[in-house]
Short mmCIF file of C-alpha atoms and ligand atoms in Angstrom, two decimals:
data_model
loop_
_atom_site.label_atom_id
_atom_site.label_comp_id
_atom_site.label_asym_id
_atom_site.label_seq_id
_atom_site.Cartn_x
_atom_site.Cartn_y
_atom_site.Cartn_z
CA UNK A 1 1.51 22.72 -21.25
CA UNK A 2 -0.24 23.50 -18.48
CA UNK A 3 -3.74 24.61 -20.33
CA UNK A 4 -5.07 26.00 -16.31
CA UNK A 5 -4.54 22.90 -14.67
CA UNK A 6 -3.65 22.53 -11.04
CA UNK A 7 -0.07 20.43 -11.63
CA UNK A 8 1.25 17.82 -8.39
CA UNK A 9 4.16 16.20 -8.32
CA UNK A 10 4.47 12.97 -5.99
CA UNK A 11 7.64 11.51 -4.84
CA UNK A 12 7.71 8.20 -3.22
CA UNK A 13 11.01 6.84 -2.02
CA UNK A 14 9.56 4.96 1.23
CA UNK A 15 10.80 1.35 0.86
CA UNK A 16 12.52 -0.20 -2.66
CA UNK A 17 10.61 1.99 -5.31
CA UNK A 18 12.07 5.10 -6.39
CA UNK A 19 9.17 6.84 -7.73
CA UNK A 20 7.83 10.01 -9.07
CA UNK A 21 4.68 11.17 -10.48
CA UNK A 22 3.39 13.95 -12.53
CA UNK A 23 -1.12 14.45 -11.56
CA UNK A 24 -3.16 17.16 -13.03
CA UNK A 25 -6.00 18.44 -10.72
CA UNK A 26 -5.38 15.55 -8.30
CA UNK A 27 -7.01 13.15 -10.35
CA UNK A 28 -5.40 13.12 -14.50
CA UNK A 29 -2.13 11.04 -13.88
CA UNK A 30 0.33 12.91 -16.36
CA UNK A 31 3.18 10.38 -15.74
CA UNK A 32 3.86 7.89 -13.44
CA UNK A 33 7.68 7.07 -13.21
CA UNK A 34 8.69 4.15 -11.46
CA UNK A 35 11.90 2.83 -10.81
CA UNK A 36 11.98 -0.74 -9.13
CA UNK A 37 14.86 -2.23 -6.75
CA UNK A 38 13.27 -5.30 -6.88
CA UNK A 39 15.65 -7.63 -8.76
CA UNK A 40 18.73 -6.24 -6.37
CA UNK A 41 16.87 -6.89 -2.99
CA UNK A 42 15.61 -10.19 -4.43
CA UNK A 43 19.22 -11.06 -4.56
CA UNK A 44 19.42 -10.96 -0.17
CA UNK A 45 15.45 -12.36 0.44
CA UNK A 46 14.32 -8.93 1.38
CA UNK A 47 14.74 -5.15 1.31
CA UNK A 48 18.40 -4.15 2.52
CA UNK A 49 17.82 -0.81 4.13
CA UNK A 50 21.35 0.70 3.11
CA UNK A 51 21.58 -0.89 -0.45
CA UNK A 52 17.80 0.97 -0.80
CA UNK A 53 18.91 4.35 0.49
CA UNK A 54 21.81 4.24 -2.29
CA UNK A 55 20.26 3.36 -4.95
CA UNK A 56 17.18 6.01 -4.16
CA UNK A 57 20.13 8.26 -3.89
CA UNK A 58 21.51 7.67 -7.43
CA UNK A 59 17.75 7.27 -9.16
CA UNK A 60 16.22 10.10 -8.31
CA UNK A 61 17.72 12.51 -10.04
CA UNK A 62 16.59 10.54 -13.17
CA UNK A 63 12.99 9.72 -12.44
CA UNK A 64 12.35 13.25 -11.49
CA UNK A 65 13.45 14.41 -15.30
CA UNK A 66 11.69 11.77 -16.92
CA UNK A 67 8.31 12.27 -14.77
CA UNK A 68 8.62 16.01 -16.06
CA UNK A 69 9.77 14.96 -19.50
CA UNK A 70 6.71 12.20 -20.12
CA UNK A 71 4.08 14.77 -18.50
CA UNK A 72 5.31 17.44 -20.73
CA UNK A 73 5.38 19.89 -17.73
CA UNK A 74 8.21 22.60 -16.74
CA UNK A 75 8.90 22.50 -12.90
CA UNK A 76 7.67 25.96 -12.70
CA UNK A 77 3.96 24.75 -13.98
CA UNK A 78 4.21 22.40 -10.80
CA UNK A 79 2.23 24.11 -7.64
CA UNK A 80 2.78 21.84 -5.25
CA UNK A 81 5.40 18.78 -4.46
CA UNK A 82 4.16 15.95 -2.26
CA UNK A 83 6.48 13.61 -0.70
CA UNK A 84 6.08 10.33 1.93
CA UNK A 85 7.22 11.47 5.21
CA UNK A 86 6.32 8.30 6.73
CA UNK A 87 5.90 5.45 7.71
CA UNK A 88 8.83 3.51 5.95
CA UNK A 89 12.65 3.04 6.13
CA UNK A 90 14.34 5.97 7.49
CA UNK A 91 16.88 6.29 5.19
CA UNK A 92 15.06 5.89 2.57
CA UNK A 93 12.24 8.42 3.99
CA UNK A 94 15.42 10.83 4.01
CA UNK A 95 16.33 10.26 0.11
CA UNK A 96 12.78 11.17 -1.03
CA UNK A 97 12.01 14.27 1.48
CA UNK A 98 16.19 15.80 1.26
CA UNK A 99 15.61 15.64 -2.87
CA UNK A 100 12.02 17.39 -2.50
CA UNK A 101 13.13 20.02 -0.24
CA UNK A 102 16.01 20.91 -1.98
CA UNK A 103 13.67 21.18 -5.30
CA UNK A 104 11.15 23.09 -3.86
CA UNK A 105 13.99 25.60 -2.01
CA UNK A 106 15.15 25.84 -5.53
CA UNK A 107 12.18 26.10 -7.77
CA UNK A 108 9.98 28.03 -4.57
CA UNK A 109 7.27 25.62 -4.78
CA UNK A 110 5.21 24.66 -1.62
CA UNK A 111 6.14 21.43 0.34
CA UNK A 112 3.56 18.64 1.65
CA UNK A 113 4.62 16.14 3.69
CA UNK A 114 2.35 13.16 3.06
CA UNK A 115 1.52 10.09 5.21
CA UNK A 116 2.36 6.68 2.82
CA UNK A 117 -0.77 4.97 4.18
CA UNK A 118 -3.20 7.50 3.34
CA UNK A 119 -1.12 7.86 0.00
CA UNK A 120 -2.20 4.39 -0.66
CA UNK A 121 -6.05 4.55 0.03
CA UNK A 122 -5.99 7.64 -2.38
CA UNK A 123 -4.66 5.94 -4.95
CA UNK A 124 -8.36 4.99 -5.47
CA UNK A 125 -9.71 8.70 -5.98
CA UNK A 126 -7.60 8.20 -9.66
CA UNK A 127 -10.03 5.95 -12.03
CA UNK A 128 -12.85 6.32 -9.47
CA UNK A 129 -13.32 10.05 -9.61
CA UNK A 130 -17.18 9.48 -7.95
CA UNK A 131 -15.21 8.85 -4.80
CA UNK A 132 -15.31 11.33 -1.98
CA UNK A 133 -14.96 11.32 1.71
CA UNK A 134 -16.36 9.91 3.92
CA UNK A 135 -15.92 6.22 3.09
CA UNK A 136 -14.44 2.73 4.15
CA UNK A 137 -10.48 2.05 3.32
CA UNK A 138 -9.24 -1.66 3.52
CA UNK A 139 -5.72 -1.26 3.66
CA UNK A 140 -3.29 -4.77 2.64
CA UNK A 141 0.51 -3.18 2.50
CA UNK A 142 3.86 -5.19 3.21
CA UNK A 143 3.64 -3.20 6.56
CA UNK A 144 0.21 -2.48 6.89
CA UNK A 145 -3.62 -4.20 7.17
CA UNK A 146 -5.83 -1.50 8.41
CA UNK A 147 -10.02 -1.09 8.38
CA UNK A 148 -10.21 2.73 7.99
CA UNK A 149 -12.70 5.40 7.91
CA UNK A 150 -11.69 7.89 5.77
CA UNK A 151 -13.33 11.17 7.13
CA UNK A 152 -12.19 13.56 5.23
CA UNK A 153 -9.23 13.89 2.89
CA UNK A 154 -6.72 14.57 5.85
CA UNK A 155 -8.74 12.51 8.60
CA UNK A 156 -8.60 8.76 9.30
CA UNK A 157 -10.07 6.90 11.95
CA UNK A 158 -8.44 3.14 12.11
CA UNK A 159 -11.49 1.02 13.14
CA UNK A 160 -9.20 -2.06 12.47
CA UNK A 161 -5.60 -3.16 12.15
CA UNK A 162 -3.47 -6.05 12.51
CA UNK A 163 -1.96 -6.82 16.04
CA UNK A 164 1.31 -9.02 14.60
CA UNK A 165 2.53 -9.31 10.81
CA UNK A 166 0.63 -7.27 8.09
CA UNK A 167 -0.96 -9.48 5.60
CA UNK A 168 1.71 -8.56 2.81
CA UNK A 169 4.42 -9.89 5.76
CA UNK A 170 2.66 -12.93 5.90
CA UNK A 171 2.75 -13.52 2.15
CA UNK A 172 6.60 -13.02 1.95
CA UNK A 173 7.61 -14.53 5.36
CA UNK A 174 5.39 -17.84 3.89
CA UNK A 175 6.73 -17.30 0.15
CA UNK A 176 10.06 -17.49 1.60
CA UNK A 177 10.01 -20.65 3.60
CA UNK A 178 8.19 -22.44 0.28
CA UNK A 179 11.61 -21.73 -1.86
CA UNK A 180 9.47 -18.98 -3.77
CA UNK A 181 11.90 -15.62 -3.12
CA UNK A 182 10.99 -12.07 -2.46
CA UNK A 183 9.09 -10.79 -3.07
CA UNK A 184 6.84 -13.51 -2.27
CA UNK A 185 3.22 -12.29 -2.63
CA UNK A 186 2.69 -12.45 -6.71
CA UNK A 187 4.80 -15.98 -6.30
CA UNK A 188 1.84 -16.94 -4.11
CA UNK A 189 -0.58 -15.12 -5.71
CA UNK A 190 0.81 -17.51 -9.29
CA UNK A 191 0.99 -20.79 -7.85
CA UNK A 192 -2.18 -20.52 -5.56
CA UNK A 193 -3.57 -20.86 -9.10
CA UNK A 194 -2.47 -24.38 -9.55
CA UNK A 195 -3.24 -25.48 -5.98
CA UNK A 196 -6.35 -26.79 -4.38
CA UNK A 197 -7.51 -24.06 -1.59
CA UNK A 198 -9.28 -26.63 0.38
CA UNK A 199 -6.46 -29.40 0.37
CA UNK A 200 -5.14 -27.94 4.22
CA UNK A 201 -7.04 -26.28 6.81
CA UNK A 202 -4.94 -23.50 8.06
CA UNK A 203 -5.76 -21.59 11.05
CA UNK A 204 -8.54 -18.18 10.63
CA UNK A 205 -8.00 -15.93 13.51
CA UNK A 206 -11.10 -13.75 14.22
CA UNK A 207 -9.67 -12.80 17.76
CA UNK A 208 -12.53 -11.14 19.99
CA UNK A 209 -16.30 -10.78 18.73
CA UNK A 210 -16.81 -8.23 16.36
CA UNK A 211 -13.09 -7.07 16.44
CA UNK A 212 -12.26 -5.33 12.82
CA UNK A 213 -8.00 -5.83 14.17
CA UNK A 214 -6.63 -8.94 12.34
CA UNK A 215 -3.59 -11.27 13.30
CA UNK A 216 -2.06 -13.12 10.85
CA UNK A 217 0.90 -14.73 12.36
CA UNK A 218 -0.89 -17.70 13.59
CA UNK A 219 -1.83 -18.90 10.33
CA UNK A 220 1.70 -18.06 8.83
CA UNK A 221 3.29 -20.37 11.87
CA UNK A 222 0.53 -22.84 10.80
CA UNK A 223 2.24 -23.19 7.54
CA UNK A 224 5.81 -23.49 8.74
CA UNK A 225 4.39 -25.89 11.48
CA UNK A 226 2.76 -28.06 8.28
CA UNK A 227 6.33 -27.84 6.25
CA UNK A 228 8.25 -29.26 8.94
CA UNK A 229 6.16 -32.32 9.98
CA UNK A 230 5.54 -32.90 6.32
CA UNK A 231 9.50 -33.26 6.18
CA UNK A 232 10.00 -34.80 8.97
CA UNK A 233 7.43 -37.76 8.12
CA UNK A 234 9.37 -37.63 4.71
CA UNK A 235 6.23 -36.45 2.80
CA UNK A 236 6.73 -34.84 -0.67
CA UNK A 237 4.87 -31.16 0.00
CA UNK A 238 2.63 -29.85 -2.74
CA UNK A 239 3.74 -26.17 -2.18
CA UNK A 240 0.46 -24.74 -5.03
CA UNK A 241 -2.04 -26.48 -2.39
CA UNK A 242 -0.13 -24.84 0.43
CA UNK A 243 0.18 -21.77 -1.21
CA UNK A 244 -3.64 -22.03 -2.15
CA UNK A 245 -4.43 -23.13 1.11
CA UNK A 246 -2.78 -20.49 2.89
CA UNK A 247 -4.23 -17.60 0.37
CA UNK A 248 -7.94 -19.31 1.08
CA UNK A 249 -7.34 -18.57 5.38
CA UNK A 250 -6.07 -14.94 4.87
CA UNK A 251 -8.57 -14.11 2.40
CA UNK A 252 -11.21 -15.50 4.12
CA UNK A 253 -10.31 -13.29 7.42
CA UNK A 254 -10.10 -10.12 5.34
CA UNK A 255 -12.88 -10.28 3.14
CA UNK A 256 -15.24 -11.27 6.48
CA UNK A 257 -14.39 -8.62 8.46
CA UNK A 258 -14.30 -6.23 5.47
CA UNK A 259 -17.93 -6.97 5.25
CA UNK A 260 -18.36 -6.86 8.51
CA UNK A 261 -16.97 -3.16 8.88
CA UNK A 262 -19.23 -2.58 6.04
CA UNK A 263 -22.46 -3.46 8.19
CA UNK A 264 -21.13 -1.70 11.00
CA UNK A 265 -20.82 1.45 9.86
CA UNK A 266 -23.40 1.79 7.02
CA UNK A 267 -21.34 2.82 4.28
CA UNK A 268 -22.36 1.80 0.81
CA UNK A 269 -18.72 0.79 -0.34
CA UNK A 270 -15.46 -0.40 0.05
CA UNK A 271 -12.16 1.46 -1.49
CA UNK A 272 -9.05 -1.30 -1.59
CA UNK A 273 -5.79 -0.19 -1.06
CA UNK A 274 -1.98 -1.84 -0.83
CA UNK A 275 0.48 -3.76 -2.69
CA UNK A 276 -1.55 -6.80 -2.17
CA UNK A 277 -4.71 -5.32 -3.65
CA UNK A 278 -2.95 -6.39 -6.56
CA UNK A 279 -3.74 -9.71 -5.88
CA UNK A 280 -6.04 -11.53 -8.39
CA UNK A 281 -7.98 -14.12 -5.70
CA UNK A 282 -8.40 -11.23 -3.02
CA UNK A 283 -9.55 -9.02 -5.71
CA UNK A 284 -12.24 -11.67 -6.92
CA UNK A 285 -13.35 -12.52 -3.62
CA UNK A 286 -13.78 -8.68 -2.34
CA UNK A 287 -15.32 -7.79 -5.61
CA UNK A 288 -17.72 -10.64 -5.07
CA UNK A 289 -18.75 -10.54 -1.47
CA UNK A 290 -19.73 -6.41 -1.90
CA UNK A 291 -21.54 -7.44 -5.50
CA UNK A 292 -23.72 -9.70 -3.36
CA UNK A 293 -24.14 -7.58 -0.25
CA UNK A 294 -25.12 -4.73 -2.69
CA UNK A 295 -22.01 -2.73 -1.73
CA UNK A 296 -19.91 -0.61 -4.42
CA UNK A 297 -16.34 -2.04 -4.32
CA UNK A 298 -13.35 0.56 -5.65
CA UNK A 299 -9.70 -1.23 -6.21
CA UNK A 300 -7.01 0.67 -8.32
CA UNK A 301 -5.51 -1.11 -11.10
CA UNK A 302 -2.46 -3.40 -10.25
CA UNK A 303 0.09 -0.40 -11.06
CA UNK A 304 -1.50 1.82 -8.29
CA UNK A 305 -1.46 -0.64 -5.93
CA UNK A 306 1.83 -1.09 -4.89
CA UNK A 307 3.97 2.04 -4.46
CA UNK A 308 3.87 5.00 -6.78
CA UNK A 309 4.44 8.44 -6.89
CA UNK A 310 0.55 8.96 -8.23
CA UNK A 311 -1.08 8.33 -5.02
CA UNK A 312 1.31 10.57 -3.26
CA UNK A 313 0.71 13.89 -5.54
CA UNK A 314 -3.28 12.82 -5.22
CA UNK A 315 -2.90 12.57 -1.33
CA UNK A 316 -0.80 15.76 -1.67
CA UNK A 317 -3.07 17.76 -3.76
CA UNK A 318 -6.11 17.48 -1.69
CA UNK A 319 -4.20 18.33 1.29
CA UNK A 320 -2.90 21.15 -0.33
CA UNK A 321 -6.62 22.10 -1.38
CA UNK A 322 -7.28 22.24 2.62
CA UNK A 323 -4.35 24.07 3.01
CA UNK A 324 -2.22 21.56 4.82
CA UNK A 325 1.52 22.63 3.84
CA UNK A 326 4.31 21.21 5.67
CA UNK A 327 7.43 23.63 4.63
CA UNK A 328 10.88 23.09 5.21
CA UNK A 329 10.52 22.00 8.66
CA UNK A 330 9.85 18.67 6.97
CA UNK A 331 11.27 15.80 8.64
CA UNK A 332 11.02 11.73 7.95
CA UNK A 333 8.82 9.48 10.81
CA UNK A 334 9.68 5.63 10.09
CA UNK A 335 6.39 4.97 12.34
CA UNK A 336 4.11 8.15 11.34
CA UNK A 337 0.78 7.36 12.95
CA UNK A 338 -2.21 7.35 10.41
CA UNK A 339 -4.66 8.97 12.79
CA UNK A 340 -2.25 12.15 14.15
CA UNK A 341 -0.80 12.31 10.65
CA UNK A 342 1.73 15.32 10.28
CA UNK A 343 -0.47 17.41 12.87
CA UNK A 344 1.64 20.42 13.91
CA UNK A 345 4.19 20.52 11.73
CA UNK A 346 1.54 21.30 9.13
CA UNK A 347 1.36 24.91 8.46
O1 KG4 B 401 1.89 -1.48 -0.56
P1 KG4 B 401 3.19 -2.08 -0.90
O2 KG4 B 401 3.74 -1.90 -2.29
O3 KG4 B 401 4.30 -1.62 0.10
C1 KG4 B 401 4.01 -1.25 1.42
O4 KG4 B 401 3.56 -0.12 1.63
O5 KG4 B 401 4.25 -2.12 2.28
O6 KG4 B 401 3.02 -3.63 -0.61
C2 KG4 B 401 4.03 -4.56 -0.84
C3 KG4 B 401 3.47 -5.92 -0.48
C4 KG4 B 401 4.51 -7.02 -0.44
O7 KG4 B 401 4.38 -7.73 0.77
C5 KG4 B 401 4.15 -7.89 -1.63
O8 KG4 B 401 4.48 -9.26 -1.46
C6 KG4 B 401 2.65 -7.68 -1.69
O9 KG4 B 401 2.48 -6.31 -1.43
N1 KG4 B 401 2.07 -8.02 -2.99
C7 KG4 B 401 1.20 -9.05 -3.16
C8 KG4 B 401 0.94 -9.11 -4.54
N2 KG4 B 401 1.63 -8.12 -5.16
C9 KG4 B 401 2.33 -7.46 -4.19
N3 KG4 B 401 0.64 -9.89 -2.28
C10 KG4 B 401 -0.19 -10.83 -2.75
N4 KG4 B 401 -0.48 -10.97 -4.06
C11 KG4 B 401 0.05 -10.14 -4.98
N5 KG4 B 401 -0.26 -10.29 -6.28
ZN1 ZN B 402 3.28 0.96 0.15
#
């Protein structure tokens, strides 16, 4: 029932989620179907690039009848279908865009390719319907940490982003070497709980004065550093004060030169977006630091944060809205640029 309602569908197959989404006037999530590879990568440490193409391959199919089925929605009430084109794992990219095309060739619905990034920032339009461009983005993905200005609904500027590994990197690269699997940023996130923050001092790189780009790698080598002399000086490691400790530097960085973007630019709020918005302690801090500096602070729930096909059909329908269709000529870009976006392949 569509009752005049502008119907998106999202699809979102750009890493080890296989999800698709069901949004009424780019805002009213209708379903939200999510299918997680999780426990099979978890098996191998990480994401297996061929192991997550398959299984995209033989879930789609599913999670496209039960988003339709649990929004109560035919496919011809859909107008538009939104897909990630990029950035993410090419074969993967290919599962999600091959299974839209072929549905909108076969239902004639218009096609919008949509960057995964900005899919992630407008996750926050959903419970904060107040929020309109322009406005600040923080950005904390597995492959992403980004300070963005958020122009308009199909222009970013990146004022900020991380010159090594992305903070979500970080978390798994140091989950892993503490024994804690993948993947490894709610292990942190759990046992920072029971650690002392303060208990070592790792590294806070700030790099050049007033620089909003972030680096993260020295403070992950700090860790490993720590874990080997520990062993070799056959000290028993408390991993919750590492893990703590480690949380404390990262946070610290982001939430400082989140505030610092904030002054720069004069905007009265912050939107969160990224798998590890879903972190409690960043979310605390963040929420926090903007409550005292008088700034509005916007983070989705948990479920939003980390990938979903919801934040795809929102991206999608206000890019639609502006009239930015893609078509068939759709293709996948493992490294789409935030900035340049689709550009001419839009139509
Ligand atoms: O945004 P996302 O789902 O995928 C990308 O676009 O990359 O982010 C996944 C990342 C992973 O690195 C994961 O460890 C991290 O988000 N993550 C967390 C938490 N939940 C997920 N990091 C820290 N604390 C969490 N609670
Ligand atoms: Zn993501």
């Amino acid at each position: 029932m569509k009752d005049g309602k502008h119907i998106t569908m999202g699809i979102e197959s750009s890493c080890d989620e296989t999800a698709i989404a069901v949004v009424a006037d780019g805002r009213e999530i209708l379903s939200n179907v999510i299918s997680s590879q999780i426990s099979i990568h978890t098996q191998y440490g990480g994401v297996v690039p061929e192991i997550a193409s398959r299984h995209h391959l033989n879930n789609i199919p599913h999670v496209f009848s039960q988003s339709l089925e649990e929004a109560g929605v035919t496919l011809d009430e859909v107008d538009e279908i939104g897909v990630t084109a990029g950035p993410g794992l090419a074969g993967a990219l290919l599962m999600g865009t091959a299974f839209a095309k072929a549905v909108a060739m076969a239902a004639d619905k218009p096609l919008v390719g949509v960057h995964h990034i900005q899919g992630h920032i407008m996750a926050n339009l959903i419970e904060h319907p107040d929020l309109k461009p322009p406005f600040l983005a923080l950005v904390v993905s597995g492959g992403h940490t980004h300070l963005v200005e958020v122009r308009g609904y199909n222009e970013f500027k990146i004022l900020g982003a991380t010159r090594d590994d992305a903070v979500g990197e970080a978390y798994d690269k140091v989950a892993r070497v503490l024994g804690l699997g993948y993947p490894g940023g709610p292990k942190i996130d759990a046992l920072a709980k029971e650690g002392d923050k303060k208990a070592i001092e790792f590294k806070r790189v700030y790099l050049e004065r007033d620089s909003l780009d972030f680096s993260f790698s020295g403070t992950k080598t700090g860790v490993i550093n720590y874990l080997h002399s520990e062993e070799q000086r056959g000290h028993q490691v408390n991993r919750a004060d590492v893990a703590a400790s480690f949380q404390e530097a990262v946070i610290e960085v982001i939430s400082n030169k989140a505030l610092r973007a904030l002054e720069m630019t004069g905007y009265d709020g912050l939107a969160v977006a990224g798998g590890v918005a879903c972190n409690s302690a960043l979310r605390a801090r963040l929420t926090q630091m903007c409550e005292k500096a008088g700034k509005k602070i916007d983070i989705p729930s948990p479920i939003l944060c980390t990938d979903n096909g919801v934040m795809i059909a929102a991206a999608a329908y206000h890019k639609a809205q502006e009239g930015h269709f893609t078509g068939l000529r759709l293709d996948v870009w493992p490294g789409l640029n935030m900035e340049t976006g689709l550009g001419k392949l839009e139509v």
